[in-house]
CSV table of C-alpha atoms in Angstrom, one decimal:
chain,number,residue,atom,x,y,z
A,1,UNK,CA,74.3,66.0,90.1
A,2,UNK,CA,77.4,68.0,89.1
A,3,UNK,CA,78.7,67.6,85.6
A,4,UNK,CA,82.0,65.8,85.1
A,5,UNK,CA,83.3,68.8,83.1
A,6,UNK,CA,83.0,71.2,86.0
A,7,UNK,CA,86.6,70.9,87.1
A,8,UNK,CA,88.6,72.4,84.2
A,9,UNK,CA,91.9,74.4,84.5
A,10,UNK,CA,91.4,77.6,82.5
A,11,UNK,CA,94.6,79.2,81.0
A,12,UNK,CA,94.9,82.6,82.6
A,13,UNK,CA,95.3,84.3,79.2
A,14,UNK,CA,91.8,83.1,78.2
A,15,UNK,CA,90.2,84.9,81.2
A,16,UNK,CA,88.9,88.5,81.0
A,17,UNK,CA,90.9,90.7,83.5
A,18,UNK,CA,87.6,92.3,84.6
A,19,UNK,CA,85.2,89.4,84.9
A,20,UNK,CA,87.8,86.6,85.3
A,21,UNK,CA,85.6,84.4,83.1
A,22,UNK,CA,86.6,82.8,79.8
A,23,UNK,CA,86.3,85.5,77.1
A,24,UNK,CA,83.5,85.0,74.6
A,25,UNK,CA,84.4,87.9,72.4
A,26,UNK,CA,88.0,89.1,73.1
A,27,UNK,CA,88.8,92.7,72.1
A,28,UNK,CA,92.0,94.7,72.6
A,29,UNK,CA,92.4,98.3,73.7
A,30,UNK,CA,95.0,100.7,72.5
A,31,UNK,CA,97.1,99.7,75.5
A,32,UNK,CA,97.4,96.2,74.1
A,33,UNK,CA,95.4,94.6,76.9
A,34,UNK,CA,92.6,92.2,75.9
A,35,UNK,CA,89.2,92.1,77.6
A,36,UNK,CA,85.8,90.4,76.9
A,37,UNK,CA,83.7,92.8,74.8
A,38,UNK,CA,80.8,93.0,77.2
A,39,UNK,CA,83.0,93.7,80.2
A,40,UNK,CA,85.1,96.5,78.7
A,41,UNK,CA,82.0,98.1,77.1
A,42,UNK,CA,80.4,98.3,80.6
A,43,UNK,CA,83.6,99.8,82.0
A,44,UNK,CA,83.8,102.5,79.3
A,45,UNK,CA,80.1,103.3,79.4
A,46,UNK,CA,80.4,103.8,83.1
A,47,UNK,CA,82.5,106.9,82.5
A,48,UNK,CA,86.0,105.5,82.9
A,49,UNK,CA,88.7,106.7,80.5
A,50,UNK,CA,91.5,104.3,81.7
A,51,UNK,CA,92.6,100.8,81.0
A,52,UNK,CA,91.4,98.7,83.9
A,53,UNK,CA,94.5,96.5,84.1
A,54,UNK,CA,97.1,99.3,83.8
A,55,UNK,CA,95.1,102.4,84.8
A,56,UNK,CA,96.7,104.1,81.9
A,57,UNK,CA,94.6,107.0,80.5
A,58,UNK,CA,93.3,105.8,77.1
A,59,UNK,CA,94.3,107.9,74.0
A,60,UNK,CA,91.4,106.2,72.3
A,61,UNK,CA,88.4,104.2,73.6
A,62,UNK,CA,88.2,102.2,70.4
A,63,UNK,CA,88.9,98.5,70.5
A,64,UNK,CA,89.6,95.8,67.9
A,65,UNK,CA,88.7,92.1,67.9
A,66,UNK,CA,91.5,89.8,69.0
A,67,UNK,CA,90.8,87.1,66.3
A,68,UNK,CA,93.9,85.0,67.1
A,69,UNK,CA,93.0,84.7,70.8
A,70,UNK,CA,89.3,84.1,69.8
A,71,UNK,CA,90.4,81.1,67.7
A,72,UNK,CA,92.6,79.7,70.5
A,73,UNK,CA,89.8,80.0,73.0
A,74,UNK,CA,87.4,78.2,70.7
A,75,UNK,CA,89.9,75.4,70.1
A,76,UNK,CA,90.5,75.0,73.8
A,77,UNK,CA,86.7,74.9,74.5
A,78,UNK,CA,86.3,72.2,71.9
A,79,UNK,CA,89.2,70.2,73.4
A,80,UNK,CA,87.9,70.6,76.9
A,81,UNK,CA,84.4,69.5,76.1
A,82,UNK,CA,85.8,66.3,74.4
A,83,UNK,CA,88.0,65.5,77.5
A,84,UNK,CA,87.5,61.9,78.6
A,85,UNK,CA,85.6,61.3,81.8
A,86,UNK,CA,88.7,59.8,83.4
A,87,UNK,CA,90.5,63.2,83.0
A,88,UNK,CA,87.9,65.2,84.9
A,89,UNK,CA,87.7,65.7,88.6
A,90,UNK,CA,84.2,66.7,89.6
A,91,UNK,CA,83.3,66.9,93.2
A,92,UNK,CA,80.0,65.2,94.2
A,93,UNK,CA,77.6,66.7,96.6
A,94,UNK,CA,78.5,64.1,99.2
A,95,UNK,CA,82.2,64.9,98.8
A,96,UNK,CA,81.6,68.7,99.4
A,97,UNK,CA,79.6,67.9,102.6
A,98,UNK,CA,82.5,65.8,103.8
A,99,UNK,CA,85.1,68.5,103.0
A,100,UNK,CA,82.9,71.1,104.8
A,101,UNK,CA,82.7,68.8,107.9
A,102,UNK,CA,86.4,68.4,108.0
A,103,UNK,CA,87.0,72.1,107.8
A,104,UNK,CA,84.6,72.6,110.7
A,105,UNK,CA,86.5,70.0,112.6
A,106,UNK,CA,89.7,72.0,112.0
A,107,UNK,CA,91.1,69.6,109.5
A,108,UNK,CA,91.8,72.4,107.2
A,109,UNK,CA,94.7,72.4,104.7
A,110,UNK,CA,93.9,69.3,102.6
A,111,UNK,CA,90.2,70.0,102.5
A,112,UNK,CA,90.7,73.7,101.7
A,113,UNK,CA,93.1,72.9,99.0
A,114,UNK,CA,90.6,70.7,97.2
A,115,UNK,CA,87.9,73.4,97.6
A,116,UNK,CA,90.2,76.1,96.4
A,117,UNK,CA,91.2,74.2,93.3
A,118,UNK,CA,87.6,73.4,92.5
A,119,UNK,CA,86.1,76.8,93.1
A,120,UNK,CA,88.8,78.7,91.2
A,121,UNK,CA,88.4,76.6,88.0
A,122,UNK,CA,85.1,78.0,86.5
A,123,UNK,CA,81.9,79.8,87.2
A,124,UNK,CA,79.8,76.7,87.2
A,125,UNK,CA,81.9,75.2,90.0
A,126,UNK,CA,81.4,78.4,92.1
A,127,UNK,CA,77.7,78.3,91.6
A,128,UNK,CA,77.6,74.6,92.4
A,129,UNK,CA,79.3,75.2,95.8
A,130,UNK,CA,77.1,78.2,96.6
A,131,UNK,CA,74.1,75.8,96.6
A,132,UNK,CA,75.3,74.4,99.9
A,133,UNK,CA,73.8,76.1,102.9
A,134,UNK,CA,76.4,77.4,105.2
A,135,UNK,CA,79.3,77.1,102.7
A,136,UNK,CA,80.4,80.8,103.1
A,137,UNK,CA,80.0,80.6,106.9
A,138,UNK,CA,82.2,77.4,107.1
A,139,UNK,CA,85.0,78.9,105.0
A,140,UNK,CA,85.0,82.3,106.7
A,141,UNK,CA,84.8,80.7,110.1
A,142,UNK,CA,88.4,79.6,109.7
A,143,UNK,CA,89.5,83.2,109.9
A,144,UNK,CA,88.0,83.4,113.4
A,145,UNK,CA,90.2,80.7,114.8
A,146,UNK,CA,93.4,81.1,116.7
A,147,UNK,CA,96.7,79.7,115.6
A,148,UNK,CA,95.7,78.7,112.1
A,149,UNK,CA,98.5,77.9,109.7
A,150,UNK,CA,99.3,80.7,107.2
A,151,UNK,CA,98.8,78.2,104.3
A,152,UNK,CA,95.2,77.6,105.5
A,153,UNK,CA,94.5,81.3,105.8
A,154,UNK,CA,95.8,81.9,102.3
A,155,UNK,CA,93.5,79.2,100.9
A,156,UNK,CA,90.5,80.7,102.7
A,157,UNK,CA,91.0,84.2,101.3
A,158,UNK,CA,91.6,82.6,97.8
A,159,UNK,CA,88.2,80.8,98.1
A,160,UNK,CA,86.4,83.8,99.4
A,161,UNK,CA,87.8,86.0,96.6
A,162,UNK,CA,86.6,83.5,94.0
A,163,UNK,CA,83.0,83.8,95.2
A,164,UNK,CA,82.8,87.5,96.0
A,165,UNK,CA,80.8,88.2,92.8
A,166,UNK,CA,78.2,85.6,93.7
A,167,UNK,CA,74.8,86.9,94.9
A,168,UNK,CA,74.7,87.9,98.5
A,169,UNK,CA,78.2,86.8,99.4
A,170,UNK,CA,79.6,90.3,100.3
A,171,UNK,CA,76.6,91.0,102.6
A,172,UNK,CA,77.1,87.6,104.3
A,173,UNK,CA,80.8,88.2,104.8
A,174,UNK,CA,80.1,91.7,106.1
A,175,UNK,CA,78.1,90.2,108.9
A,176,UNK,CA,80.5,87.3,109.5
A,177,UNK,CA,83.7,89.4,109.6
A,178,UNK,CA,82.6,92.8,111.0
A,179,UNK,CA,80.0,91.7,113.5
A,180,UNK,CA,82.0,88.9,115.2
A,181,UNK,CA,82.3,89.4,118.9
A,182,UNK,CA,84.8,86.5,119.4
A,183,UNK,CA,88.0,87.3,121.2
A,184,UNK,CA,90.1,86.3,118.2
A,185,UNK,CA,88.4,88.0,115.3
A,186,UNK,CA,88.8,87.7,111.5
A,187,UNK,CA,90.9,90.9,111.3
A,188,UNK,CA,93.7,89.2,113.3
A,189,UNK,CA,93.9,86.5,110.6
A,190,UNK,CA,93.9,89.1,107.8
A,191,UNK,CA,96.6,91.1,109.5
A,192,UNK,CA,98.6,87.8,109.7
A,193,UNK,CA,98.3,87.3,106.0
A,194,UNK,CA,99.4,90.9,105.2
A,195,UNK,CA,102.4,90.3,107.4
A,196,UNK,CA,103.4,86.8,106.3
A,197,UNK,CA,101.6,85.9,103.1
A,198,UNK,CA,102.8,86.2,99.6
A,199,UNK,CA,101.7,89.0,97.2
A,200,UNK,CA,98.8,87.1,95.8
A,201,UNK,CA,97.3,86.4,99.2
A,202,UNK,CA,98.0,89.9,100.4
A,203,UNK,CA,96.1,91.3,97.3
A,204,UNK,CA,93.2,88.9,98.1
A,205,UNK,CA,93.1,90.0,101.7
A,206,UNK,CA,92.9,93.6,100.8
A,207,UNK,CA,90.2,93.0,98.2
A,208,UNK,CA,88.3,91.0,100.8
A,209,UNK,CA,88.4,94.0,103.2
A,210,UNK,CA,87.2,96.4,100.5
A,211,UNK,CA,84.4,94.0,99.5
A,212,UNK,CA,82.8,94.1,102.9
A,213,UNK,CA,83.1,98.0,103.3
A,214,UNK,CA,79.4,98.3,102.2
A,215,UNK,CA,78.4,101.3,104.3
A,216,UNK,CA,79.9,104.1,106.5
A,217,UNK,CA,79.8,101.9,109.6
A,218,UNK,CA,81.7,99.1,107.9
A,219,UNK,CA,84.3,101.5,106.6
A,220,UNK,CA,84.9,103.1,110.0
A,221,UNK,CA,85.3,99.7,111.6
A,222,UNK,CA,87.8,98.6,109.0
A,223,UNK,CA,89.8,101.8,109.4
A,224,UNK,CA,89.9,101.3,113.1
A,225,UNK,CA,91.6,97.8,112.8
A,226,UNK,CA,94.8,98.1,114.9
A,227,UNK,CA,98.0,98.3,112.8
A,228,UNK,CA,96.1,98.1,109.5
A,229,UNK,CA,97.1,101.5,108.2
A,230,UNK,CA,100.8,101.3,109.2
A,231,UNK,CA,101.0,97.8,107.6
A,232,UNK,CA,99.4,98.8,104.4
A,233,UNK,CA,101.6,101.9,104.0
A,234,UNK,CA,104.6,99.7,104.7
A,235,UNK,CA,103.5,97.5,101.9
A,236,UNK,CA,103.3,100.5,99.6
A,237,UNK,CA,106.8,101.6,100.5
A,238,UNK,CA,108.5,98.2,100.2
A,239,UNK,CA,106.5,96.6,97.4
A,240,UNK,CA,107.0,97.0,93.6
A,241,UNK,CA,104.0,95.0,92.5
A,242,UNK,CA,101.6,97.3,90.7
A,243,UNK,CA,98.5,95.1,91.4
A,244,UNK,CA,99.1,95.1,95.2
A,245,UNK,CA,99.8,98.9,95.2
A,246,UNK,CA,96.6,99.6,93.2
A,247,UNK,CA,94.5,97.3,95.5
A,248,UNK,CA,95.9,99.0,98.7
A,249,UNK,CA,95.1,102.4,97.3
A,250,UNK,CA,91.5,101.4,96.5
A,251,UNK,CA,91.0,100.1,100.1
A,252,UNK,CA,92.5,103.3,101.6
A,253,UNK,CA,90.3,105.5,99.5
A,254,UNK,CA,87.2,103.5,100.4
A,255,UNK,CA,87.7,103.4,104.2
A,256,UNK,CA,89.3,106.8,104.9
A,257,UNK,CA,86.1,108.7,105.4
A,258,UNK,CA,86.5,110.0,109.0
A,259,UNK,CA,88.9,112.7,110.3
A,260,UNK,CA,90.5,110.2,112.6
A,261,UNK,CA,91.3,107.8,109.7
A,262,UNK,CA,92.7,110.6,107.5
A,263,UNK,CA,94.8,111.9,110.5
A,264,UNK,CA,96.2,108.5,111.1
A,265,UNK,CA,97.2,108.2,107.5
A,266,UNK,CA,99.0,111.5,107.7
A,267,UNK,CA,100.8,110.6,110.9
A,268,UNK,CA,102.0,107.4,109.2
A,269,UNK,CA,103.6,109.4,106.3
A,270,UNK,CA,101.0,109.1,103.6
A,271,UNK,CA,101.8,112.5,102.0
A,272,UNK,CA,105.5,111.8,101.3
A,273,UNK,CA,104.6,108.3,100.1
A,274,UNK,CA,102.0,109.7,97.6
A,275,UNK,CA,104.4,112.4,96.5
A,276,UNK,CA,106.9,109.7,95.5
A,277,UNK,CA,104.2,107.8,93.7
A,278,UNK,CA,103.2,110.8,91.7
A,279,UNK,CA,106.9,111.4,90.8
A,280,UNK,CA,107.3,107.9,89.4
A,281,UNK,CA,106.5,108.0,85.7
A,282,UNK,CA,106.2,104.2,85.5
A,283,UNK,CA,103.6,104.0,88.3
A,284,UNK,CA,100.2,102.9,87.1
A,285,UNK,CA,98.3,104.2,90.1
A,286,UNK,CA,98.6,108.0,89.6
A,287,UNK,CA,94.8,108.5,89.5
A,288,UNK,CA,94.3,106.6,92.8
A,289,UNK,CA,97.3,108.3,94.4
A,290,UNK,CA,95.7,111.7,93.5
A,291,UNK,CA,92.3,110.6,94.8
A,292,UNK,CA,93.8,109.6,98.2
A,293,UNK,CA,95.8,112.8,98.4
A,294,UNK,CA,92.6,114.8,97.8
A,295,UNK,CA,91.0,112.7,100.5
A,296,UNK,CA,93.6,113.5,103.2
A,297,UNK,CA,93.8,117.2,102.0
A,298,UNK,CA,90.2,117.6,103.4
A,299,UNK,CA,91.6,117.6,107.0
A,300,UNK,CA,93.9,120.2,108.5
A,301,UNK,CA,96.6,117.7,109.3
A,302,UNK,CA,96.7,116.6,105.7
A,303,UNK,CA,96.8,120.2,104.3
A,304,UNK,CA,99.7,121.1,106.7
A,305,UNK,CA,101.7,118.0,105.6
A,306,UNK,CA,101.2,118.8,101.9
A,307,UNK,CA,102.2,122.4,102.5
A,308,UNK,CA,105.3,121.4,104.3
A,309,UNK,CA,106.3,119.1,101.4
A,310,UNK,CA,107.1,121.5,98.5
A,311,UNK,CA,107.8,118.6,96.1
A,312,UNK,CA,104.3,117.3,96.7
A,313,UNK,CA,102.7,120.6,95.7
A,314,UNK,CA,104.9,120.8,92.6
A,315,UNK,CA,104.1,117.2,91.6
A,316,UNK,CA,100.3,117.8,92.0
A,317,UNK,CA,100.5,120.9,89.8
A,318,UNK,CA,102.6,119.0,87.2
A,319,UNK,CA,100.1,116.2,87.0
A,320,UNK,CA,97.1,118.3,86.1
A,321,UNK,CA,97.1,117.3,82.5
A,322,UNK,CA,98.8,113.9,82.8
A,323,UNK,CA,95.9,112.1,84.6
A,324,UNK,CA,92.3,111.4,83.9
A,325,UNK,CA,89.6,114.0,84.2
A,326,UNK,CA,88.6,112.8,87.6
A,327,UNK,CA,92.1,112.8,88.9
A,328,UNK,CA,92.7,116.3,87.5
A,329,UNK,CA,89.6,117.4,89.5
A,330,UNK,CA,91.2,115.9,92.6
A,331,UNK,CA,94.4,117.8,91.9
A,332,UNK,CA,92.5,121.0,91.6
A,333,UNK,CA,90.8,120.3,94.9
A,334,UNK,CA,94.2,119.8,96.6
A,335,UNK,CA,95.7,123.0,95.3
A,336,UNK,CA,92.5,125.0,96.0
A,337,UNK,CA,92.3,123.7,99.6
A,338,UNK,CA,96.0,124.7,100.1
A,339,UNK,CA,95.4,128.3,98.8
A,340,UNK,CA,92.2,128.6,100.8
A,341,UNK,CA,93.9,127.6,104.0
A,342,UNK,CA,97.3,129.3,103.7
A,343,UNK,CA,97.6,131.6,100.7
A,344,UNK,CA,101.4,131.5,101.1
A,345,UNK,CA,104.2,132.2,98.7
A,346,UNK,CA,105.6,128.7,98.8
A,347,UNK,CA,102.5,127.2,97.3
A,348,UNK,CA,102.2,130.0,94.8
A,349,UNK,CA,105.8,129.6,93.7
A,350,UNK,CA,105.4,125.8,93.2
A,351,UNK,CA,102.3,126.4,91.0
A,352,UNK,CA,103.9,129.1,88.9
A,353,UNK,CA,107.1,127.1,88.3
A,354,UNK,CA,105.2,124.1,87.1
A,355,UNK,CA,103.2,126.2,84.6
A,356,UNK,CA,100.0,125.2,86.4
A,357,UNK,CA,98.2,128.4,85.4
A,358,UNK,CA,98.1,127.4,81.7
A,359,UNK,CA,97.0,124.0,82.7
A,360,UNK,CA,94.2,125.4,84.9
A,361,UNK,CA,93.1,127.5,82.0
A,362,UNK,CA,92.9,124.5,79.8
A,363,UNK,CA,90.9,122.6,82.5
A,364,UNK,CA,88.5,125.6,82.6
A,365,UNK,CA,88.0,125.3,78.9
A,366,UNK,CA,87.0,121.7,79.3
A,367,UNK,CA,84.4,122.6,81.9
A,368,UNK,CA,81.5,124.7,80.7
A,369,UNK,CA,80.3,125.1,84.3
A,370,UNK,CA,80.4,123.5,87.7
A,371,UNK,CA,82.5,123.5,90.9
A,372,UNK,CA,85.8,122.5,89.3
A,373,UNK,CA,85.6,125.4,86.8
A,374,UNK,CA,84.9,127.8,89.6
A,375,UNK,CA,87.8,126.5,91.7
A,376,UNK,CA,90.2,126.7,88.7
A,377,UNK,CA,89.2,130.4,88.3
A,378,UNK,CA,89.7,131.1,92.0
A,379,UNK,CA,93.1,129.4,91.9
A,380,UNK,CA,94.3,131.4,89.0
A,381,UNK,CA,93.2,134.6,90.7
A,382,UNK,CA,95.0,133.6,93.9
A,383,UNK,CA,98.2,132.9,91.9
A,384,UNK,CA,97.9,136.1,89.9
A,385,UNK,CA,97.3,138.3,92.9
A,386,UNK,CA,100.2,140.7,93.2
A,387,UNK,CA,102.1,138.9,90.5
A,388,UNK,CA,104.2,141.0,88.2
A,389,UNK,CA,104.6,138.4,85.5
A,390,UNK,CA,103.1,139.9,82.3
A,391,UNK,CA,102.2,136.5,81.0
A,392,UNK,CA,100.0,135.8,84.0
A,393,UNK,CA,98.7,139.3,84.1
A,394,UNK,CA,97.3,139.1,80.6
A,395,UNK,CA,94.6,136.7,81.5
A,396,UNK,CA,91.1,137.2,83.0
A,397,UNK,CA,88.8,134.5,84.1
A,398,UNK,CA,85.3,136.0,84.4
A,399,UNK,CA,84.2,135.4,80.9
A,400,UNK,CA,82.6,132.2,79.6
A,401,UNK,CA,85.6,131.6,77.4
A,402,UNK,CA,89.2,132.0,78.4
A,403,UNK,CA,90.6,134.9,76.4
A,404,UNK,CA,93.6,137.3,76.7
A,405,UNK,CA,92.6,140.7,77.8
């Protein structure tokens, strides 16, 4: 039987932004954001140098215990465990079965509301529901129906987002959503949410799509969903919510693996949009914007669009030392591909005016060897070729260390 205390509303400030579980050992980064110690340690040890919530590059990877929040969480836990039985709202196994039957019979909203409230409360509740055979299939099945109320669709993606981390869920959803041969498929419902849902449900829909992009075939199928790319780019242009923008960027990076996908993004104006994002100092998605720009620069249509947008080239060069190491490497790739393809004065002028040569030299000093160091050297030589600037002419890049001649 399920414990009476399973259904507990957890204050959002007590949840780790990474795991979404109640923090056991809250620690704060230099950005002021607090995470559970185990979650942020795993993030940093995986090679990241940004704050997961803000994507701001960290000036220091040190963190300090948030003792005040730790005490508040402990007091809340003690209070919750003493809560009288009359104040708890556990769902019995029989009640879950009844709710699932109602959802299958298309009596959705009330039943989904109860499921959504229960599953979003705590990890124990999610694990309890996952014990029911066919639970994922019943919930996801709503997406395949025609003429479902938008409020029901929003509840479905909320429930599915809550259980994405459970074992095997992503694989099951991959099969349910991507391999459906029904006339009205799940993608139609997801498009409806992106068009008519609120920001929370739009974020959840985009995350759901990214979670099922498990292999190249899945990524291609998602990228081929009619109207998905134009709709996502429209959201980026008209939306100011950083979480939605960041989620959309992640999905586009994940699924734009084919030439056709990159070409469609270019045709829908991705280059100008990314250029504007790079110019916005308050934008928290510079790294992902640069990653996506590097992705589209790998096709000829993307390189041409970047070349024809001088502001974009300048902004890429200006960002070389303002983004993470990975994003700086993406910026180098963009500039290198432009020079390799065109070698024209417009690109060279943009690089020189933004003082990119000095930045490239600094990047070379960071890299003892490897592809990026090589491409930095080739870029510098390309910019210096025929250049009369004495400052530029005083450098050579063949030695192991960058030294004036």
